[in-house]
Short mmCIF file of C-alpha atoms in Angstrom, two decimals:
data_model
loop_
_atom_site.label_atom_id
_atom_site.label_comp_id
_atom_site.label_asym_id
_atom_site.label_seq_id
_atom_site.Cartn_x
_atom_site.Cartn_y
_atom_site.Cartn_z
CA MET A 107 -3.53 61.46 -46.98
CA SER A 108 -3.03 61.69 -43.36
CA ASP A 109 0.65 61.30 -42.21
CA GLN A 110 -0.23 59.60 -38.93
CA PRO A 111 -1.28 56.05 -38.44
CA ARG A 112 -4.79 55.59 -36.96
CA PRO A 113 -4.70 55.36 -33.18
CA ALA A 114 -5.26 51.87 -31.59
CA CYS A 115 -6.96 53.46 -28.54
CA SER A 116 -9.10 56.58 -27.71
CA PRO A 117 -6.97 59.45 -29.22
CA THR A 118 -5.89 62.62 -27.53
CA LEU A 119 -7.73 65.64 -28.82
CA PHE A 120 -6.79 69.14 -29.27
CA SER A 121 -3.10 68.88 -28.81
CA TRP A 122 -0.67 70.50 -31.30
CA GLU A 123 -0.02 67.12 -32.73
CA PHE A 124 -3.77 66.68 -33.17
CA ALA A 125 -4.07 70.17 -34.84
CA ALA A 126 -1.46 69.26 -37.38
CA ASP A 127 -3.32 66.10 -38.51
CA PRO A 128 -6.72 65.31 -36.80
CA TYR A 129 -7.94 62.92 -39.48
CA PRO A 130 -6.65 59.60 -37.84
CA ALA A 131 -8.26 60.68 -34.60
CA TYR A 132 -11.59 61.43 -36.37
CA ALA A 133 -11.33 58.03 -38.22
CA TRP A 134 -11.00 56.36 -34.74
CA LEU A 135 -13.99 58.30 -33.35
CA ARG A 136 -16.07 57.51 -36.34
CA GLU A 137 -15.55 53.87 -35.98
CA HIS A 138 -15.69 53.51 -32.24
CA GLU A 139 -17.42 56.67 -30.59
CA PRO A 140 -19.09 58.57 -33.44
CA VAL A 141 -21.04 60.84 -30.98
CA HIS A 142 -18.14 61.52 -28.47
CA ARG A 143 -18.40 63.54 -25.22
CA THR A 144 -15.29 65.38 -24.46
CA THR A 145 -14.00 68.28 -22.42
CA LEU A 146 -12.77 71.18 -24.65
CA PRO A 147 -9.71 73.20 -24.02
CA SER A 148 -11.98 75.89 -22.59
CA GLY A 149 -13.27 73.46 -20.04
CA VAL A 150 -16.75 73.28 -21.57
CA GLU A 151 -18.07 69.68 -22.07
CA ALA A 152 -19.65 69.09 -25.54
CA TRP A 153 -20.65 66.25 -27.80
CA LEU A 154 -18.64 65.66 -31.04
CA VAL A 155 -20.53 64.33 -34.04
CA THR A 156 -18.25 62.71 -36.57
CA ARG A 157 -20.14 60.54 -38.99
CA TYR A 158 -21.54 62.06 -42.25
CA ALA A 159 -25.11 60.92 -41.96
CA ASP A 160 -25.30 62.07 -38.27
CA ALA A 161 -23.59 65.38 -39.08
CA ARG A 162 -25.99 66.19 -41.94
CA ALA A 163 -28.94 65.38 -39.76
CA ALA A 164 -27.73 67.36 -36.77
CA LEU A 165 -27.01 70.47 -38.91
CA ALA A 166 -30.61 70.59 -40.03
CA ASP A 167 -32.20 69.39 -36.65
CA PRO A 168 -34.46 72.34 -35.21
CA ARG A 169 -34.12 70.83 -31.82
CA LEU A 170 -30.47 71.97 -31.85
CA SER A 171 -30.60 75.69 -31.21
CA LYS A 172 -27.83 78.13 -32.23
CA ASN A 173 -28.79 80.36 -29.21
CA PRO A 174 -26.13 80.20 -26.24
CA ALA A 175 -28.95 81.00 -23.86
CA HIS A 176 -29.99 77.26 -24.23
CA HIS A 177 -26.72 76.10 -22.95
CA SER A 178 -27.04 74.22 -19.59
CA GLU A 179 -24.15 76.16 -18.16
CA ALA A 180 -24.60 79.41 -19.93
CA ALA A 181 -23.84 81.49 -17.03
CA HIS A 182 -20.63 79.50 -16.28
CA ALA A 183 -19.53 79.39 -19.84
CA LYS A 184 -20.27 83.10 -20.89
CA GLY A 185 -17.43 84.04 -23.14
CA LYS A 186 -16.38 80.37 -23.58
CA VAL A 187 -18.66 79.60 -26.53
CA GLY A 188 -19.05 81.57 -29.71
CA ILE A 189 -16.56 84.17 -30.96
CA PRO A 190 -14.07 85.58 -28.41
CA GLY A 191 -15.09 89.22 -27.63
CA GLU A 192 -18.47 89.29 -29.10
CA HIS A 193 -20.26 89.23 -25.78
CA SER A 194 -18.34 92.23 -24.27
CA ALA A 195 -18.65 94.13 -27.59
CA ASP A 196 -22.46 93.54 -27.79
CA LEU A 197 -22.36 91.69 -31.06
CA VAL A 198 -24.12 88.47 -30.11
CA THR A 199 -27.36 89.13 -32.12
CA HIS A 200 -25.89 87.62 -35.47
CA LEU A 201 -26.93 84.66 -37.74
CA LEU A 202 -24.76 82.12 -35.92
CA ASN A 203 -26.25 82.77 -32.60
CA ILE A 204 -30.00 82.90 -33.36
CA ASP A 205 -32.88 80.77 -34.46
CA PRO A 206 -36.20 81.35 -36.37
CA PRO A 207 -37.97 83.68 -36.68
CA ASP A 208 -35.25 86.13 -35.94
CA HIS A 209 -32.73 84.02 -37.99
CA THR A 210 -35.20 83.99 -40.98
CA ARG A 211 -35.73 87.75 -40.84
CA LEU A 212 -32.11 88.71 -40.71
CA ARG A 213 -30.97 86.18 -43.21
CA ARG A 214 -33.43 87.35 -45.75
CA LEU A 215 -32.11 90.98 -45.30
CA VAL A 216 -28.53 89.83 -46.35
CA SER A 217 -29.29 87.14 -48.83
CA LYS A 218 -29.70 89.54 -51.71
CA ALA A 219 -26.00 90.44 -51.46
CA PHE A 220 -24.89 86.87 -52.23
CA THR A 221 -27.01 85.98 -55.12
CA PRO A 222 -25.35 84.32 -58.08
CA ARG A 223 -25.94 87.47 -60.16
CA ARG A 224 -24.40 89.81 -57.39
CA VAL A 225 -21.43 87.51 -56.88
CA ALA A 226 -20.78 87.24 -60.68
CA ALA A 227 -20.78 91.06 -60.91
CA PHE A 228 -18.13 91.16 -58.16
CA ALA A 229 -15.80 88.75 -60.24
CA PRO A 230 -13.82 91.59 -62.02
CA ARG A 231 -13.12 93.30 -58.69
CA VAL A 232 -11.87 89.87 -57.19
CA GLN A 233 -9.59 89.26 -60.27
CA GLU A 234 -8.25 92.91 -59.96
CA LEU A 235 -7.41 92.35 -56.30
CA THR A 236 -5.82 88.95 -56.99
CA ASP A 237 -3.56 90.19 -59.72
CA ARG A 238 -2.58 93.29 -57.67
CA LEU A 239 -1.35 91.25 -54.82
CA ILE A 240 0.52 88.71 -57.02
CA ASP A 241 2.08 91.79 -58.66
CA GLY A 242 3.41 92.83 -55.32
CA PHE A 243 5.56 89.68 -55.03
CA GLY A 244 5.56 87.84 -58.23
CA SER A 245 9.03 89.11 -59.29
CA ARG A 246 10.71 88.35 -55.87
CA GLY A 247 10.63 84.47 -56.31
CA GLN A 248 9.27 83.67 -52.77
CA ALA A 249 6.44 84.69 -50.41
CA ASP A 250 4.32 83.81 -47.45
CA LEU A 251 1.10 83.18 -49.27
CA ILE A 252 -1.01 83.38 -46.07
CA HIS A 253 0.12 86.94 -45.02
CA GLU A 254 0.75 88.24 -48.54
CA PHE A 255 -2.00 86.67 -50.56
CA ALA A 256 -4.74 84.55 -48.79
CA PHE A 257 -5.31 86.97 -45.94
CA PRO A 258 -5.56 90.34 -47.59
CA LEU A 259 -7.57 89.16 -50.62
CA PRO A 260 -10.91 88.18 -48.82
CA ILE A 261 -10.47 91.24 -46.37
CA TYR A 262 -10.42 93.77 -49.21
CA ALA A 263 -13.20 91.96 -51.04
CA ILE A 264 -15.51 91.74 -47.88
CA CYS A 265 -14.81 95.40 -47.10
CA ASP A 266 -15.94 96.25 -50.65
CA LEU A 267 -19.01 94.33 -50.20
CA LEU A 268 -19.75 95.82 -46.97
CA GLY A 269 -19.12 99.31 -47.99
CA VAL A 270 -16.03 100.21 -45.90
CA PRO A 271 -14.42 103.12 -47.62
CA ARG A 272 -11.01 102.19 -49.27
CA GLU A 273 -9.07 104.62 -46.98
CA ASP A 274 -10.17 102.67 -43.90
CA GLN A 275 -9.63 99.12 -45.28
CA ASP A 276 -6.02 98.80 -44.10
CA ASP A 277 -7.35 99.37 -40.38
CA PHE A 278 -9.70 96.52 -41.00
CA ARG A 279 -6.97 94.35 -42.22
CA ASP A 280 -4.96 95.04 -39.16
CA TRP A 281 -7.88 94.31 -36.76
CA ALA A 282 -8.60 91.15 -38.66
CA GLY A 283 -5.00 90.30 -38.45
CA MET A 284 -5.06 90.51 -34.69
CA MET A 285 -8.05 87.95 -34.71
CA ILE A 286 -6.16 85.62 -36.85
CA ARG A 287 -2.93 85.79 -35.06
CA HIS A 288 -4.66 85.34 -31.58
CA GLY A 289 -7.30 82.97 -32.70
CA GLY A 290 -5.85 80.14 -30.87
CA GLY A 291 -3.90 81.84 -28.16
CA PRO A 292 -4.69 84.62 -25.88
CA ARG A 293 -8.35 85.62 -26.08
CA GLY A 294 -7.58 89.14 -25.07
CA GLY A 295 -6.08 90.07 -28.43
CA VAL A 296 -9.19 88.86 -30.13
CA ALA A 297 -11.44 90.84 -27.77
CA ARG A 298 -9.60 94.09 -28.25
CA ALA A 299 -9.77 93.69 -32.08
CA VAL A 300 -13.48 92.94 -31.92
CA LYS A 301 -14.15 96.02 -29.78
CA ARG A 302 -12.27 98.30 -32.27
CA ILE A 303 -14.29 96.68 -35.19
CA ARG A 304 -17.50 97.22 -33.10
CA ALA A 305 -16.82 100.90 -32.58
CA TYR A 306 -15.85 101.48 -36.19
CA LEU A 307 -18.87 99.70 -37.32
CA ALA A 308 -21.04 101.81 -35.12
CA ASP A 309 -19.56 105.04 -36.43
CA LEU A 310 -19.78 103.79 -39.99
CA ILE A 311 -23.47 102.95 -39.65
CA HIS A 312 -24.22 106.37 -38.22
CA ARG A 313 -22.24 108.10 -40.99
CA LYS A 314 -24.02 106.01 -43.76
CA ARG A 315 -27.45 106.70 -42.20
CA GLU A 316 -26.83 110.27 -42.29
CA SER A 317 -25.49 110.33 -45.88
CA LEU A 318 -28.62 108.41 -47.01
CA GLY A 319 -30.90 110.74 -45.15
CA ARG A 320 -29.31 113.77 -46.97
CA GLY A 321 -29.62 111.73 -50.37
CA ASP A 322 -25.91 111.60 -50.76
CA GLY A 323 -25.87 107.86 -51.04
CA GLU A 324 -29.02 106.86 -52.78
CA GLN A 325 -27.11 104.97 -55.38
CA SER A 326 -25.01 103.23 -52.89
CA VAL A 327 -25.39 99.35 -53.18
CA ASP A 328 -23.15 98.26 -50.41
CA LEU A 329 -24.53 95.82 -47.82
CA ILE A 330 -24.40 98.17 -44.91
CA SER A 331 -26.41 100.86 -46.75
CA GLY A 332 -28.85 98.03 -47.67
CA LEU A 333 -29.25 97.07 -44.03
CA ILE A 334 -29.85 100.62 -43.12
CA ARG A 335 -32.43 101.03 -45.80
CA ALA A 336 -34.17 97.88 -44.67
CA SER A 337 -34.12 99.16 -40.98
CA ASP A 338 -35.64 102.48 -42.24
CA HIS A 339 -38.31 100.87 -44.26
CA GLY A 340 -39.95 98.75 -41.55
CA GLU A 341 -37.69 95.67 -41.28
CA HIS A 342 -37.14 96.73 -37.56
CA LEU A 343 -33.50 96.07 -37.79
CA THR A 344 -31.83 97.59 -34.59
CA GLU A 345 -28.36 99.28 -34.57
CA ASN A 346 -27.01 96.42 -32.61
CA GLU A 347 -28.36 93.93 -35.08
CA ALA A 348 -26.98 95.82 -38.10
CA ALA A 349 -23.50 96.08 -36.37
CA ALA A 350 -23.59 92.29 -35.36
CA MET A 351 -24.65 91.36 -38.84
CA ALA A 352 -21.88 93.34 -40.49
CA PHE A 353 -19.37 92.05 -37.83
CA ILE A 354 -20.33 88.44 -38.59
CA LEU A 355 -20.20 88.91 -42.27
CA LEU A 356 -16.75 90.27 -41.94
CA PHE A 357 -15.55 87.51 -39.58
CA ALA A 358 -16.96 84.60 -41.41
CA GLY A 359 -16.34 86.16 -44.81
CA PHE A 360 -12.66 86.46 -44.54
CA GLU A 361 -11.39 83.81 -42.19
CA THR A 362 -13.03 80.91 -43.97
CA THR A 363 -11.68 82.13 -47.25
CA VAL A 364 -8.25 82.72 -45.96
CA ASN A 365 -8.15 79.08 -44.77
CA LEU A 366 -9.84 77.72 -48.06
CA ILE A 367 -7.05 79.27 -50.25
CA GLY A 368 -4.22 78.44 -47.71
CA ASN A 369 -5.28 74.91 -47.06
CA GLY A 370 -6.22 74.52 -50.69
CA VAL A 371 -2.88 75.66 -52.03
CA TYR A 372 -0.95 73.62 -49.48
CA ALA A 373 -2.84 70.39 -50.43
CA LEU A 374 -2.07 70.88 -54.08
CA LEU A 375 1.52 71.65 -53.57
CA ARG A 376 1.94 68.36 -51.53
CA ASP A 377 0.28 66.34 -54.41
CA PRO A 378 2.36 66.99 -57.59
CA VAL A 379 0.09 64.75 -59.60
CA GLN A 380 -3.02 66.54 -58.86
CA CYS A 381 -1.43 69.92 -58.99
CA ASP A 382 0.21 69.31 -62.41
CA ARG A 383 -3.15 67.86 -63.61
CA LEU A 384 -4.87 71.19 -62.69
CA ARG A 385 -2.08 73.24 -64.29
CA ARG A 386 -2.57 71.32 -67.56
CA SER A 387 -6.14 71.96 -67.53
CA LEU A 388 -5.83 75.45 -66.97
CA LYS A 389 -3.21 75.83 -69.57
CA GLU A 390 -5.71 74.39 -71.92
CA GLY A 391 -8.46 76.87 -71.06
CA ASP A 392 -10.53 74.36 -69.27
CA GLU A 393 -12.03 75.62 -65.99
CA GLY A 394 -14.15 72.62 -65.19
CA LEU A 395 -11.23 70.89 -63.20
CA LEU A 396 -10.82 74.21 -61.06
CA ALA A 397 -14.45 74.20 -60.16
CA THR A 398 -14.60 70.50 -59.05
CA GLY A 399 -11.27 70.95 -57.52
CA VAL A 400 -12.41 73.75 -55.25
CA GLU A 401 -15.19 71.54 -54.03
CA GLU A 402 -12.70 68.70 -53.33
CA LEU A 403 -10.44 71.03 -51.54
CA LEU A 404 -13.32 72.02 -49.26
CA ARG A 405 -14.09 68.39 -48.55
CA TYR A 406 -10.44 67.19 -48.27
CA ASP A 407 -9.13 69.76 -45.84
CA GLY A 408 -11.82 72.50 -45.42
CA PRO A 409 -11.60 75.97 -43.74
CA VAL A 410 -13.96 75.07 -41.02
CA GLU A 411 -13.07 71.99 -38.97
CA ILE A 412 -16.10 72.17 -36.57
CA ALA A 413 -19.35 73.69 -37.15
CA THR A 414 -20.32 76.61 -34.70
CA TRP A 415 -22.11 75.68 -31.66
CA ARG A 416 -25.52 74.15 -31.10
CA PHE A 417 -27.38 73.43 -27.91
CA ALA A 418 -30.10 70.69 -27.46
CA THR A 419 -33.52 72.23 -26.55
CA GLU A 420 -35.01 68.96 -25.57
CA PRO A 421 -33.63 65.35 -25.38
CA VAL A 422 -32.19 64.14 -28.71
CA VAL A 423 -30.86 60.96 -29.82
CA ILE A 424 -27.89 61.36 -32.13
CA GLY A 425 -26.13 58.41 -33.59
CA GLY A 426 -27.70 56.13 -30.92
CA GLN A 427 -26.43 58.48 -28.16
CA ARG A 428 -28.82 60.39 -25.89
CA VAL A 429 -28.02 63.99 -25.69
CA ALA A 430 -29.62 65.93 -22.72
CA VAL A 431 -31.26 69.22 -22.75
CA GLY A 432 -28.70 72.24 -22.65
CA ASP A 433 -25.82 70.02 -23.92
CA PRO A 434 -23.60 71.58 -26.50
CA VAL A 435 -23.37 69.76 -29.79
CA LEU A 436 -20.45 70.29 -32.11
CA VAL A 437 -20.69 68.80 -35.58
CA VAL A 438 -17.17 67.88 -36.82
CA LEU A 439 -17.41 68.75 -40.47
CA ALA A 440 -13.72 67.67 -41.18
CA ALA A 441 -14.57 64.17 -39.90
CA ALA A 442 -17.72 63.85 -41.59
CA ASP A 443 -16.25 64.72 -44.90
CA ARG A 444 -13.75 61.90 -44.58
CA ASP A 445 -16.33 59.39 -43.91
CA PRO A 446 -15.73 56.39 -45.95
CA GLU A 447 -19.62 55.50 -45.78
CA ARG A 448 -20.22 58.62 -47.75
CA PHE A 449 -16.93 59.24 -49.90
CA ALA A 450 -14.97 56.53 -51.71
CA ALA A 451 -11.22 56.74 -50.64
CA PRO A 452 -11.95 59.86 -48.46
CA ASP A 453 -8.35 60.30 -47.62
CA VAL A 454 -7.32 60.71 -51.31
CA LEU A 455 -7.33 64.07 -53.08
CA ASP A 456 -9.29 63.69 -56.35
CA LEU A 457 -10.00 66.99 -57.85
CA SER A 458 -12.56 65.47 -60.41
CA ARG A 459 -14.45 63.67 -57.60
CA ALA A 460 -18.09 63.32 -58.63
CA ASP A 461 -21.10 63.47 -56.30
CA ASN A 462 -19.14 65.58 -53.92
CA GLN A 463 -21.88 66.57 -51.42
CA HIS A 464 -19.52 67.70 -48.83
CA LEU A 465 -20.64 69.62 -45.54
CA GLY A 466 -17.65 72.19 -45.78
CA TYR A 467 -20.01 75.15 -45.78
CA GLY A 468 -22.77 73.34 -43.54
CA HIS A 469 -26.22 72.23 -44.34
CA GLY A 470 -29.72 73.37 -43.65
CA ILE A 471 -30.88 76.90 -42.63
CA HIS A 472 -27.51 77.87 -41.46
CA TYR A 473 -25.64 76.91 -44.67
CA CYS A 474 -23.06 79.58 -45.23
CA LEU A 475 -24.52 82.77 -46.87
CA GLY A 476 -21.07 83.84 -48.20
CA ALA A 477 -20.36 80.37 -49.93
CA PRO A 478 -20.79 81.54 -53.43
CA LEU A 479 -18.39 84.48 -53.00
CA ALA A 480 -15.91 82.29 -51.21
CA ARG A 481 -15.95 79.83 -54.12
CA LEU A 482 -15.34 82.65 -56.53
CA GLU A 483 -12.42 83.94 -54.41
CA ALA A 484 -10.89 80.44 -54.27
CA ARG A 485 -11.32 79.77 -57.99
CA THR A 486 -9.87 83.08 -58.78
CA ALA A 487 -6.99 83.02 -56.30
CA ILE A 488 -5.90 79.33 -56.90
CA GLY A 489 -6.47 79.43 -60.81
CA THR A 490 -4.52 82.82 -61.16
CA LEU A 491 -1.65 81.54 -58.81
CA LEU A 492 -1.13 78.39 -60.92
CA ARG A 493 -1.33 80.45 -64.21
CA ARG A 494 1.14 83.27 -63.24
CA LEU A 495 3.54 81.21 -61.14
CA PRO A 496 3.66 77.93 -63.08
CA ASP A 497 6.58 76.32 -61.02
CA LEU A 498 5.01 77.37 -57.66
CA ARG A 499 6.20 75.07 -54.90
CA LEU A 500 6.74 74.79 -51.17
CA ALA A 501 9.84 76.60 -49.84
CA VAL A 502 10.05 74.25 -46.83
CA GLU A 503 9.32 70.53 -46.09
CA PRO A 504 5.65 69.88 -45.44
CA GLN A 505 5.97 69.03 -41.91
CA GLU A 506 7.59 72.45 -41.37
CA VAL A 507 4.19 74.18 -42.15
CA ARG A 508 2.59 75.29 -38.89
CA ARG A 509 -1.14 75.19 -38.18
CA ARG A 510 -2.86 77.80 -36.16
CA GLY A 511 -4.75 76.60 -32.98
CA GLY A 512 -8.44 77.00 -32.52
CA LEU A 513 -11.59 74.97 -32.17
CA ILE A 514 -13.71 75.99 -35.19
CA MET A 515 -11.37 77.12 -37.91
CA ARG A 516 -8.62 74.97 -39.61
CA GLY A 517 -5.98 77.11 -41.15
CA LEU A 518 -2.17 77.73 -41.55
CA ARG A 519 -0.05 80.20 -39.75
CA GLU A 520 1.98 80.61 -42.82
CA LEU A 521 2.81 79.08 -46.28
CA PRO A 522 6.12 79.75 -47.46
CA VAL A 523 6.57 79.18 -51.26
CA THR A 524 9.15 79.70 -54.01
CA TRP A 525 9.17 79.84 -57.63
CA ASP A 526 11.53 80.90 -60.58
CA PRO A 527 10.83 84.66 -61.00
CA SER A 528 11.70 84.37 -64.70
CA THR A 529 8.60 82.11 -65.46
CA ALA A 530 6.22 84.47 -63.57
CA THR A 531 3.65 86.05 -65.93
CA GLY A 532 1.75 89.35 -65.75
CA GLY A 533 -1.82 89.95 -64.78
CA GLY A 534 -4.77 89.68 -66.89
CA THR A 535 -4.31 86.07 -67.98
CA GLY A 536 -7.79 85.09 -67.22
CA ALA A 537 -10.34 84.99 -64.36
#
């Protein structure tokens, strides 16, 4: 439940106090100004959509383009919308910035990597990574779960999926760390990391294309090799498109999962009743509550606070508010998923919540491709932590846990935890 009372008048947005707990402010907006025009910290003006019904409709509205070229102030705002550094690194042609038919074509190329069968086949590797990371700190009795667990797990997993060689994955971890650390601060750090990733991906694509041409990698099933094969067999995928696709899958595929695991464990450790309920369920070998629990954690305090940018291509009425051509529209997933018109007792964490059609991974044609993998990683990570560290608890008071800044993502800077090392168990206790 939110720690702050609901504001009596129009709330201050995007302060550090707001970042710590935005839900009272979002409740006020839902009630009084559900489609609210605001000036973002970057100086860009945008509409915030906060009610569930309006949000769901906006996410699927074809009149709201993902292409920043439709922004009425595109020339002025270049670099102020989208992911920092993607413009200068020539990585803008990816799924979060394009519309059909290009979006349809590119999404079809990568959708095969995230089928239920492909994700299920990846489960043993995710379990192996999870156990290896816990092995690294399990006997210590304390850890920072963000930097030692929630962060490296999805980075190594997405690198495996993309086909980044194991010997290069620590470099990726360092670059991704720069993006995480500077996400709400100086954009230069992010831009430098993005340029390094772009240069590496260009070289990796070149090496894999040469290897496939020699027949060395014919059995390779990694995603980058698949993109190269598609390009070479008439799908007309340019090198920039391939690099941009790999980049966005890396960026979206790790940061959302870092936040899902971090926010999820933090929410559980703040709610002993729900946490003990899940522990008992896992001890009894029942995985059902873990599955519904991950969905509830996505709704309750999800990894993506605001959906990525949309721009009106014609006048649009949203929630009774007229939005002009070129205006940016930001759908606030965190507000929509706490809407009492859609969810009973929305500020209460209920791991067995039924009919939980949250918007944590979006809706419509831009629904997150990597959602099945993220769910697998979250179930494995949270379930294994609670099994192997049965008395896991916060090492600091809840109010001392710091949030990262940023517009789109919602995550923790750190998550200090402690446990009795004598109660820790070894790996291989289940997946």
